[in-house]
Amino acid sequence: MPQDHERKLKNYVINRSLQLRLIFVSLGYMAIILAVTLAFTLLPVLHTMFDAADPNAQYESAQTFLLLAQRLVPAVLVLFLFFFAHLVIMTHRICGPLVNFTHTFESMADGDLSRRIQLRQKDYLQDEADMINEVLDNLKDHMAALQAENHALAESLEKATHNPEALGEARRRNERLSEMISTFHL
């Protein structure tokens, strides 16, 4: 009986555009490297096979070419598949955190500072996630201090309507609130 939280292959493609772009660019580079390697490996044999005047040399070159082709092509295909699987996993470990960062930034833009970035153990960008979480903590601390100062200012204003000393206290609290707000550059 399958459960809803089981992992599926489609879960490995998180940020489709970025992840597929990284995979195909890397596979393209690998294909170029493999083509150059195969060319340098097989061209001398092909040259001897087609240019030799001696039929025995042509026959030996053809046998060598067939042997190399029989062994190299499957090995190259297996390596290509392993490289593809490795790329999917590696890009998943990069794109997963990036999606998490995006959701956190969207929450921050909406004024929600309670969201924290939680990454899996093998994900990349752990240091960056820690820095973003530290920024969020600092913002929450500053906002809490602003809220406390605002609350104190409101209380001082309540008292100020009846007492001139309380009005002076309200002005001091207002100046303190202005200082705290000025720590943010807009």
mmCIF file of the C-alpha atoms, coordinates in Angstrom:
data_MODEL
# 
_entry.id   MODEL 
# 
loop_
_atom_site.group_PDB 
_atom_site.id 
_atom_site.type_symbol 
_atom_site.label_atom_id 
_atom_site.label_alt_id 
_atom_site.label_comp_id 
_atom_site.label_asym_id 
_atom_site.label_entity_id 
_atom_site.label_seq_id 
_atom_site.pdbx_PDB_ins_code 
_atom_site.Cartn_x 
_atom_site.Cartn_y 
_atom_site.Cartn_z 
_atom_site.occupancy 
_atom_site.B_iso_or_equiv 
_atom_site.pdbx_formal_charge 
_atom_site.auth_seq_id 
_atom_site.auth_comp_id 
_atom_site.auth_asym_id 
_atom_site.auth_atom_id 
_atom_site.pdbx_PDB_model_num 
ATOM 1   C CA . MET A 1 1   ? 0.000  0.000  0.000   1.00 0.00 ? 1   MET A CA 1 
ATOM 2   C CA . PRO A 1 2   ? 1.821  3.171  -1.154  1.00 0.00 ? 2   PRO A CA 1 
ATOM 3   C CA . GLN A 1 3   ? 1.990  6.111  1.196   1.00 0.00 ? 3   GLN A CA 1 
ATOM 4   C CA . ASP A 1 4   ? 1.529  9.738  0.190   1.00 0.00 ? 4   ASP A CA 1 
ATOM 5   C CA . HIS A 1 5   ? 4.960  10.850 1.360   1.00 0.00 ? 5   HIS A CA 1 
ATOM 6   C CA . GLU A 1 6   ? 6.973  8.301  -0.653  1.00 0.00 ? 6   GLU A CA 1 
ATOM 7   C CA . ARG A 1 7   ? 9.659  9.839  -2.844  1.00 0.00 ? 7   ARG A CA 1 
ATOM 8   C CA . LYS A 1 8   ? 9.161  9.730  -6.561  1.00 0.00 ? 8   LYS A CA 1 
ATOM 9   C CA . LEU A 1 9   ? 11.538 10.454 -9.412  1.00 0.00 ? 9   LEU A CA 1 
ATOM 10  C CA . LYS A 1 10  ? 9.593  13.621 -10.248 1.00 0.00 ? 10  LYS A CA 1 
ATOM 11  C CA . ASN A 1 11  ? 10.602 14.983 -6.817  1.00 0.00 ? 11  ASN A CA 1 
ATOM 12  C CA . TYR A 1 12  ? 14.185 15.174 -8.028  1.00 0.00 ? 12  TYR A CA 1 
ATOM 13  C CA . VAL A 1 13  ? 13.296 17.853 -10.568 1.00 0.00 ? 13  VAL A CA 1 
ATOM 14  C CA . ILE A 1 14  ? 12.393 20.746 -8.284  1.00 0.00 ? 14  ILE A CA 1 
ATOM 15  C CA . ASN A 1 15  ? 13.221 23.902 -10.226 1.00 0.00 ? 15  ASN A CA 1 
ATOM 16  C CA . ARG A 1 16  ? 12.627 22.586 -13.730 1.00 0.00 ? 16  ARG A CA 1 
ATOM 17  C CA . SER A 1 17  ? 14.106 25.428 -15.792 1.00 0.00 ? 17  SER A CA 1 
ATOM 18  C CA . LEU A 1 18  ? 17.310 25.866 -13.788 1.00 0.00 ? 18  LEU A CA 1 
ATOM 19  C CA . GLN A 1 19  ? 17.865 22.207 -13.026 1.00 0.00 ? 19  GLN A CA 1 
ATOM 20  C CA . LEU A 1 20  ? 17.359 21.013 -16.617 1.00 0.00 ? 20  LEU A CA 1 
ATOM 21  C CA . ARG A 1 21  ? 19.544 23.832 -17.946 1.00 0.00 ? 21  ARG A CA 1 
ATOM 22  C CA . LEU A 1 22  ? 22.388 22.805 -15.614 1.00 0.00 ? 22  LEU A CA 1 
ATOM 23  C CA . ILE A 1 23  ? 21.974 19.135 -16.505 1.00 0.00 ? 23  ILE A CA 1 
ATOM 24  C CA . PHE A 1 24  ? 21.925 19.649 -20.271 1.00 0.00 ? 24  PHE A CA 1 
ATOM 25  C CA . VAL A 1 25  ? 24.849 22.087 -20.285 1.00 0.00 ? 25  VAL A CA 1 
ATOM 26  C CA . SER A 1 26  ? 26.909 19.614 -18.245 1.00 0.00 ? 26  SER A CA 1 
ATOM 27  C CA . LEU A 1 27  ? 25.857 16.695 -20.447 1.00 0.00 ? 27  LEU A CA 1 
ATOM 28  C CA . GLY A 1 28  ? 26.790 18.759 -23.505 1.00 0.00 ? 28  GLY A CA 1 
ATOM 29  C CA . TYR A 1 29  ? 30.268 19.360 -22.126 1.00 0.00 ? 29  TYR A CA 1 
ATOM 30  C CA . MET A 1 30  ? 30.610 15.671 -21.316 1.00 0.00 ? 30  MET A CA 1 
ATOM 31  C CA . ALA A 1 31  ? 29.488 14.731 -24.841 1.00 0.00 ? 31  ALA A CA 1 
ATOM 32  C CA . ILE A 1 32  ? 32.111 17.065 -26.322 1.00 0.00 ? 32  ILE A CA 1 
ATOM 33  C CA . ILE A 1 33  ? 34.828 15.587 -24.089 1.00 0.00 ? 33  ILE A CA 1 
ATOM 34  C CA . LEU A 1 34  ? 33.752 12.046 -24.981 1.00 0.00 ? 34  LEU A CA 1 
ATOM 35  C CA . ALA A 1 35  ? 33.652 12.846 -28.705 1.00 0.00 ? 35  ALA A CA 1 
ATOM 36  C CA . VAL A 1 36  ? 37.158 14.312 -28.615 1.00 0.00 ? 36  VAL A CA 1 
ATOM 37  C CA . THR A 1 37  ? 38.442 11.357 -26.579 1.00 0.00 ? 37  THR A CA 1 
ATOM 38  C CA . LEU A 1 38  ? 36.863 8.827  -28.935 1.00 0.00 ? 38  LEU A CA 1 
ATOM 39  C CA . ALA A 1 39  ? 38.170 10.719 -31.952 1.00 0.00 ? 39  ALA A CA 1 
ATOM 40  C CA . PHE A 1 40  ? 41.734 10.659 -30.640 1.00 0.00 ? 40  PHE A CA 1 
ATOM 41  C CA . THR A 1 41  ? 41.344 6.987  -29.749 1.00 0.00 ? 41  THR A CA 1 
ATOM 42  C CA . LEU A 1 42  ? 39.732 5.786  -32.976 1.00 0.00 ? 42  LEU A CA 1 
ATOM 43  C CA . LEU A 1 43  ? 41.119 8.118  -35.674 1.00 0.00 ? 43  LEU A CA 1 
ATOM 44  C CA . PRO A 1 44  ? 44.590 6.528  -35.820 1.00 0.00 ? 44  PRO A CA 1 
ATOM 45  C CA . VAL A 1 45  ? 42.985 3.119  -36.290 1.00 0.00 ? 45  VAL A CA 1 
ATOM 46  C CA . LEU A 1 46  ? 40.600 4.473  -38.951 1.00 0.00 ? 46  LEU A CA 1 
ATOM 47  C CA . HIS A 1 47  ? 43.475 6.186  -40.721 1.00 0.00 ? 47  HIS A CA 1 
ATOM 48  C CA . THR A 1 48  ? 45.433 2.925  -40.900 1.00 0.00 ? 48  THR A CA 1 
ATOM 49  C CA . MET A 1 49  ? 42.318 1.004  -41.902 1.00 0.00 ? 49  MET A CA 1 
ATOM 50  C CA . PHE A 1 50  ? 41.552 3.192  -44.938 1.00 0.00 ? 50  PHE A CA 1 
ATOM 51  C CA . ASP A 1 51  ? 44.994 4.398  -46.003 1.00 0.00 ? 51  ASP A CA 1 
ATOM 52  C CA . ALA A 1 52  ? 47.158 1.293  -45.692 1.00 0.00 ? 52  ALA A CA 1 
ATOM 53  C CA . ALA A 1 53  ? 48.206 -0.351 -48.921 1.00 0.00 ? 53  ALA A CA 1 
ATOM 54  C CA . ASP A 1 54  ? 48.729 -3.645 -47.131 1.00 0.00 ? 54  ASP A CA 1 
ATOM 55  C CA . PRO A 1 55  ? 45.484 -5.663 -46.812 1.00 0.00 ? 55  PRO A CA 1 
ATOM 56  C CA . ASN A 1 56  ? 46.793 -7.374 -43.648 1.00 0.00 ? 56  ASN A CA 1 
ATOM 57  C CA . ALA A 1 57  ? 47.316 -3.966 -41.983 1.00 0.00 ? 57  ALA A CA 1 
ATOM 58  C CA . GLN A 1 58  ? 43.799 -2.956 -43.025 1.00 0.00 ? 58  GLN A CA 1 
ATOM 59  C CA . TYR A 1 59  ? 42.385 -6.188 -41.640 1.00 0.00 ? 59  TYR A CA 1 
ATOM 60  C CA . GLU A 1 60  ? 44.238 -5.763 -38.298 1.00 0.00 ? 60  GLU A CA 1 
ATOM 61  C CA . SER A 1 61  ? 43.129 -2.131 -38.081 1.00 0.00 ? 61  SER A CA 1 
ATOM 62  C CA . ALA A 1 62  ? 39.523 -3.133 -38.776 1.00 0.00 ? 62  ALA A CA 1 
ATOM 63  C CA . GLN A 1 63  ? 39.699 -5.810 -36.061 1.00 0.00 ? 63  GLN A CA 1 
ATOM 64  C CA . THR A 1 64  ? 41.186 -3.290 -33.611 1.00 0.00 ? 64  THR A CA 1 
ATOM 65  C CA . PHE A 1 65  ? 38.491 -0.753 -34.507 1.00 0.00 ? 65  PHE A CA 1 
ATOM 66  C CA . LEU A 1 66  ? 35.705 -3.287 -33.955 1.00 0.00 ? 66  LEU A CA 1 
ATOM 67  C CA . LEU A 1 67  ? 37.204 -4.386 -30.636 1.00 0.00 ? 67  LEU A CA 1 
ATOM 68  C CA . LEU A 1 68  ? 37.543 -0.793 -29.438 1.00 0.00 ? 68  LEU A CA 1 
ATOM 69  C CA . ALA A 1 69  ? 34.019 0.041  -30.606 1.00 0.00 ? 69  ALA A CA 1 
ATOM 70  C CA . GLN A 1 70  ? 32.586 -3.026 -28.864 1.00 0.00 ? 70  GLN A CA 1 
ATOM 71  C CA . ARG A 1 71  ? 34.237 -2.104 -25.571 1.00 0.00 ? 71  ARG A CA 1 
ATOM 72  C CA . LEU A 1 72  ? 34.251 1.680  -25.620 1.00 0.00 ? 72  LEU A CA 1 
ATOM 73  C CA . VAL A 1 73  ? 30.703 2.428  -26.765 1.00 0.00 ? 73  VAL A CA 1 
ATOM 74  C CA . PRO A 1 74  ? 28.962 0.488  -23.952 1.00 0.00 ? 74  PRO A CA 1 
ATOM 75  C CA . ALA A 1 75  ? 31.418 1.871  -21.396 1.00 0.00 ? 75  ALA A CA 1 
ATOM 76  C CA . VAL A 1 76  ? 30.793 5.412  -22.631 1.00 0.00 ? 76  VAL A CA 1 
ATOM 77  C CA . LEU A 1 77  ? 27.015 4.918  -22.508 1.00 0.00 ? 77  LEU A CA 1 
ATOM 78  C CA . VAL A 1 78  ? 27.184 3.553  -18.953 1.00 0.00 ? 78  VAL A CA 1 
ATOM 79  C CA . LEU A 1 79  ? 29.389 6.472  -17.888 1.00 0.00 ? 79  LEU A CA 1 
ATOM 80  C CA . PHE A 1 80  ? 26.980 8.882  -19.558 1.00 0.00 ? 80  PHE A CA 1 
ATOM 81  C CA . LEU A 1 81  ? 24.038 7.378  -17.633 1.00 0.00 ? 81  LEU A CA 1 
ATOM 82  C CA . PHE A 1 82  ? 25.937 7.497  -14.329 1.00 0.00 ? 82  PHE A CA 1 
ATOM 83  C CA . PHE A 1 83  ? 26.903 11.098 -15.016 1.00 0.00 ? 83  PHE A CA 1 
ATOM 84  C CA . PHE A 1 84  ? 23.272 11.964 -15.812 1.00 0.00 ? 84  PHE A CA 1 
ATOM 85  C CA . ALA A 1 85  ? 22.037 10.374 -12.555 1.00 0.00 ? 85  ALA A CA 1 
ATOM 86  C CA . HIS A 1 86  ? 24.784 12.149 -10.626 1.00 0.00 ? 86  HIS A CA 1 
ATOM 87  C CA . LEU A 1 87  ? 23.825 15.483 -12.212 1.00 0.00 ? 87  LEU A CA 1 
ATOM 88  C CA . VAL A 1 88  ? 20.163 15.038 -11.288 1.00 0.00 ? 88  VAL A CA 1 
ATOM 89  C CA . ILE A 1 89  ? 21.122 14.397 -7.655  1.00 0.00 ? 89  ILE A CA 1 
ATOM 90  C CA . MET A 1 90  ? 23.639 17.253 -7.521  1.00 0.00 ? 90  MET A CA 1 
ATOM 91  C CA . THR A 1 91  ? 21.290 19.791 -9.086  1.00 0.00 ? 91  THR A CA 1 
ATOM 92  C CA . HIS A 1 92  ? 18.548 18.597 -6.726  1.00 0.00 ? 92  HIS A CA 1 
ATOM 93  C CA . ARG A 1 93  ? 20.832 19.432 -3.788  1.00 0.00 ? 93  ARG A CA 1 
ATOM 94  C CA . ILE A 1 94  ? 21.311 22.933 -5.172  1.00 0.00 ? 94  ILE A CA 1 
ATOM 95  C CA . CYS A 1 95  ? 17.850 23.719 -6.544  1.00 0.00 ? 95  CYS A CA 1 
ATOM 96  C CA . GLY A 1 96  ? 16.011 22.409 -3.467  1.00 0.00 ? 96  GLY A CA 1 
ATOM 97  C CA . PRO A 1 97  ? 17.603 25.030 -1.207  1.00 0.00 ? 97  PRO A CA 1 
ATOM 98  C CA . LEU A 1 98  ? 17.065 27.721 -3.842  1.00 0.00 ? 98  LEU A CA 1 
ATOM 99  C CA . VAL A 1 99  ? 13.335 26.951 -3.900  1.00 0.00 ? 99  VAL A CA 1 
ATOM 100 C CA . ASN A 1 100 ? 13.335 27.097 -0.091  1.00 0.00 ? 100 ASN A CA 1 
ATOM 101 C CA . PHE A 1 101 ? 15.156 30.460 -0.213  1.00 0.00 ? 101 PHE A CA 1 
ATOM 102 C CA . THR A 1 102 ? 12.596 31.790 -2.695  1.00 0.00 ? 102 THR A CA 1 
ATOM 103 C CA . HIS A 1 103 ? 9.668  30.814 -0.464  1.00 0.00 ? 103 HIS A CA 1 
ATOM 104 C CA . THR A 1 104 ? 11.392 32.413 2.531   1.00 0.00 ? 104 THR A CA 1 
ATOM 105 C CA . PHE A 1 105 ? 12.062 35.640 0.615   1.00 0.00 ? 105 PHE A CA 1 
ATOM 106 C CA . GLU A 1 106 ? 8.418  35.736 -0.500  1.00 0.00 ? 106 GLU A CA 1 
ATOM 107 C CA . SER A 1 107 ? 7.337  35.357 3.141   1.00 0.00 ? 107 SER A CA 1 
ATOM 108 C CA . MET A 1 108 ? 9.720  38.147 4.147   1.00 0.00 ? 108 MET A CA 1 
ATOM 109 C CA . ALA A 1 109 ? 8.299  40.387 1.416   1.00 0.00 ? 109 ALA A CA 1 
ATOM 110 C CA . ASP A 1 110 ? 4.834  39.738 2.859   1.00 0.00 ? 110 ASP A CA 1 
ATOM 111 C CA . GLY A 1 111 ? 6.092  40.753 6.312   1.00 0.00 ? 111 GLY A CA 1 
ATOM 112 C CA . ASP A 1 112 ? 6.244  37.227 7.771   1.00 0.00 ? 112 ASP A CA 1 
ATOM 113 C CA . LEU A 1 113 ? 9.575  36.855 9.568   1.00 0.00 ? 113 LEU A CA 1 
ATOM 114 C CA . SER A 1 114 ? 8.653  33.585 11.297  1.00 0.00 ? 114 SER A CA 1 
ATOM 115 C CA . ARG A 1 115 ? 9.651  31.286 8.422   1.00 0.00 ? 115 ARG A CA 1 
ATOM 116 C CA . ARG A 1 116 ? 13.073 29.673 8.784   1.00 0.00 ? 116 ARG A CA 1 
ATOM 117 C CA . ILE A 1 117 ? 15.060 27.796 6.177   1.00 0.00 ? 117 ILE A CA 1 
ATOM 118 C CA . GLN A 1 118 ? 15.353 24.090 6.962   1.00 0.00 ? 118 GLN A CA 1 
ATOM 119 C CA . LEU A 1 119 ? 17.629 22.146 4.621   1.00 0.00 ? 119 LEU A CA 1 
ATOM 120 C CA . ARG A 1 120 ? 18.253 18.432 4.359   1.00 0.00 ? 120 ARG A CA 1 
ATOM 121 C CA . GLN A 1 121 ? 21.573 17.126 5.630   1.00 0.00 ? 121 GLN A CA 1 
ATOM 122 C CA . LYS A 1 122 ? 23.163 16.596 2.198   1.00 0.00 ? 122 LYS A CA 1 
ATOM 123 C CA . ASP A 1 123 ? 21.842 19.797 0.601   1.00 0.00 ? 123 ASP A CA 1 
ATOM 124 C CA . TYR A 1 124 ? 24.310 22.399 -0.545  1.00 0.00 ? 124 TYR A CA 1 
ATOM 125 C CA . LEU A 1 125 ? 24.102 26.073 0.478   1.00 0.00 ? 125 LEU A CA 1 
ATOM 126 C CA . GLN A 1 126 ? 23.987 25.262 4.219   1.00 0.00 ? 126 GLN A CA 1 
ATOM 127 C CA . ASP A 1 127 ? 26.146 28.299 5.092   1.00 0.00 ? 127 ASP A CA 1 
ATOM 128 C CA . GLU A 1 128 ? 23.924 30.602 3.053   1.00 0.00 ? 128 GLU A CA 1 
ATOM 129 C CA . ALA A 1 129 ? 20.817 29.192 4.752   1.00 0.00 ? 129 ALA A CA 1 
ATOM 130 C CA . ASP A 1 130 ? 22.410 29.839 8.153   1.00 0.00 ? 130 ASP A CA 1 
ATOM 131 C CA . MET A 1 131 ? 23.181 33.436 7.148   1.00 0.00 ? 131 MET A CA 1 
ATOM 132 C CA . ILE A 1 132 ? 19.616 34.024 5.957   1.00 0.00 ? 132 ILE A CA 1 
ATOM 133 C CA . ASN A 1 133 ? 18.266 32.539 9.196   1.00 0.00 ? 133 ASN A CA 1 
ATOM 134 C CA . GLU A 1 134 ? 20.593 34.835 11.151  1.00 0.00 ? 134 GLU A CA 1 
ATOM 135 C CA . VAL A 1 135 ? 19.312 37.839 9.188   1.00 0.00 ? 135 VAL A CA 1 
ATOM 136 C CA . LEU A 1 136 ? 15.739 36.758 9.943   1.00 0.00 ? 136 LEU A CA 1 
ATOM 137 C CA . ASP A 1 137 ? 16.554 36.418 13.649  1.00 0.00 ? 137 ASP A CA 1 
ATOM 138 C CA . ASN A 1 138 ? 18.138 39.887 13.708  1.00 0.00 ? 138 ASN A CA 1 
ATOM 139 C CA . LEU A 1 139 ? 15.148 41.381 11.898  1.00 0.00 ? 139 LEU A CA 1 
ATOM 140 C CA . LYS A 1 140 ? 12.766 39.705 14.342  1.00 0.00 ? 140 LYS A CA 1 
ATOM 141 C CA . ASP A 1 141 ? 14.787 41.081 17.272  1.00 0.00 ? 141 ASP A CA 1 
ATOM 142 C CA . HIS A 1 142 ? 14.736 44.589 15.802  1.00 0.00 ? 142 HIS A CA 1 
ATOM 143 C CA . MET A 1 143 ? 11.013 44.363 15.103  1.00 0.00 ? 143 MET A CA 1 
ATOM 144 C CA . ALA A 1 144 ? 10.333 43.100 18.639  1.00 0.00 ? 144 ALA A CA 1 
ATOM 145 C CA . ALA A 1 145 ? 12.312 46.028 20.049  1.00 0.00 ? 145 ALA A CA 1 
ATOM 146 C CA . LEU A 1 146 ? 10.373 48.432 17.818  1.00 0.00 ? 146 LEU A CA 1 
ATOM 147 C CA . GLN A 1 147 ? 7.074  46.930 18.940  1.00 0.00 ? 147 GLN A CA 1 
ATOM 148 C CA . ALA A 1 148 ? 8.085  47.200 22.610  1.00 0.00 ? 148 ALA A CA 1 
ATOM 149 C CA . GLU A 1 149 ? 9.174  50.812 22.148  1.00 0.00 ? 149 GLU A CA 1 
ATOM 150 C CA . ASN A 1 150 ? 5.964  51.588 20.276  1.00 0.00 ? 150 ASN A CA 1 
ATOM 151 C CA . HIS A 1 151 ? 3.924  50.035 23.084  1.00 0.00 ? 151 HIS A CA 1 
ATOM 152 C CA . ALA A 1 152 ? 5.828  52.099 25.663  1.00 0.00 ? 152 ALA A CA 1 
ATOM 153 C CA . LEU A 1 153 ? 5.271  55.231 23.575  1.00 0.00 ? 153 LEU A CA 1 
ATOM 154 C CA . ALA A 1 154 ? 1.546  54.525 23.422  1.00 0.00 ? 154 ALA A CA 1 
ATOM 155 C CA . GLU A 1 155 ? 1.445  54.173 27.221  1.00 0.00 ? 155 GLU A CA 1 
ATOM 156 C CA . SER A 1 156 ? 3.402  57.416 27.627  1.00 0.00 ? 156 SER A CA 1 
ATOM 157 C CA . LEU A 1 157 ? 0.976  59.213 25.361  1.00 0.00 ? 157 LEU A CA 1 
ATOM 158 C CA . GLU A 1 158 ? -1.935 57.927 27.441  1.00 0.00 ? 158 GLU A CA 1 
ATOM 159 C CA . LYS A 1 159 ? -0.310 59.426 30.531  1.00 0.00 ? 159 LYS A CA 1 
ATOM 160 C CA . ALA A 1 160 ? 0.793  62.598 28.710  1.00 0.00 ? 160 ALA A CA 1 
ATOM 161 C CA . THR A 1 161 ? -2.699 63.884 28.305  1.00 0.00 ? 161 THR A CA 1 
ATOM 162 C CA . HIS A 1 162 ? -2.826 64.412 32.076  1.00 0.00 ? 162 HIS A CA 1 
ATOM 163 C CA . ASN A 1 163 ? 0.807  65.124 32.977  1.00 0.00 ? 163 ASN A CA 1 
ATOM 164 C CA . PRO A 1 164 ? 3.489  67.391 31.398  1.00 0.00 ? 164 PRO A CA 1 
ATOM 165 C CA . GLU A 1 165 ? 6.302  65.122 32.678  1.00 0.00 ? 165 GLU A CA 1 
ATOM 166 C CA . ALA A 1 166 ? 4.708  62.202 30.875  1.00 0.00 ? 166 ALA A CA 1 
ATOM 167 C CA . LEU A 1 167 ? 4.659  64.324 27.720  1.00 0.00 ? 167 LEU A CA 1 
ATOM 168 C CA . GLY A 1 168 ? 8.450  64.738 28.013  1.00 0.00 ? 168 GLY A CA 1 
ATOM 169 C CA . GLU A 1 169 ? 8.751  60.965 28.496  1.00 0.00 ? 169 GLU A CA 1 
ATOM 170 C CA . ALA A 1 170 ? 6.636  60.428 25.378  1.00 0.00 ? 170 ALA A CA 1 
ATOM 171 C CA . ARG A 1 171 ? 8.940  62.716 23.392  1.00 0.00 ? 171 ARG A CA 1 
ATOM 172 C CA . ARG A 1 172 ? 12.011 60.783 24.603  1.00 0.00 ? 172 ARG A CA 1 
ATOM 173 C CA . ARG A 1 173 ? 10.353 57.509 23.630  1.00 0.00 ? 173 ARG A CA 1 
ATOM 174 C CA . ASN A 1 174 ? 9.465  58.973 20.249  1.00 0.00 ? 174 ASN A CA 1 
ATOM 175 C CA . GLU A 1 175 ? 13.115 59.970 19.716  1.00 0.00 ? 175 GLU A CA 1 
ATOM 176 C CA . ARG A 1 176 ? 14.223 56.467 20.754  1.00 0.00 ? 176 ARG A CA 1 
ATOM 177 C CA . LEU A 1 177 ? 11.740 54.945 18.314  1.00 0.00 ? 177 LEU A CA 1 
ATOM 178 C CA . SER A 1 178 ? 13.035 57.234 15.549  1.00 0.00 ? 178 SER A CA 1 
ATOM 179 C CA . GLU A 1 179 ? 16.608 56.107 16.307  1.00 0.00 ? 179 GLU A CA 1 
ATOM 180 C CA . MET A 1 180 ? 15.594 52.467 16.149  1.00 0.00 ? 180 MET A CA 1 
ATOM 181 C CA . ILE A 1 181 ? 13.780 52.958 12.857  1.00 0.00 ? 181 ILE A CA 1 
ATOM 182 C CA . SER A 1 182 ? 16.802 54.765 11.406  1.00 0.00 ? 182 SER A CA 1 
ATOM 183 C CA . THR A 1 183 ? 18.883 51.567 11.776  1.00 0.00 ? 183 THR A CA 1 
ATOM 184 C CA . PHE A 1 184 ? 17.018 50.281 8.720   1.00 0.00 ? 184 PHE A CA 1 
ATOM 185 C CA . HIS A 1 185 ? 18.074 51.724 5.384   1.00 0.00 ? 185 HIS A CA 1 
ATOM 186 C CA . LEU A 1 186 ? 15.206 51.958 2.944   1.00 0.00 ? 186 LEU A CA 1 
# 
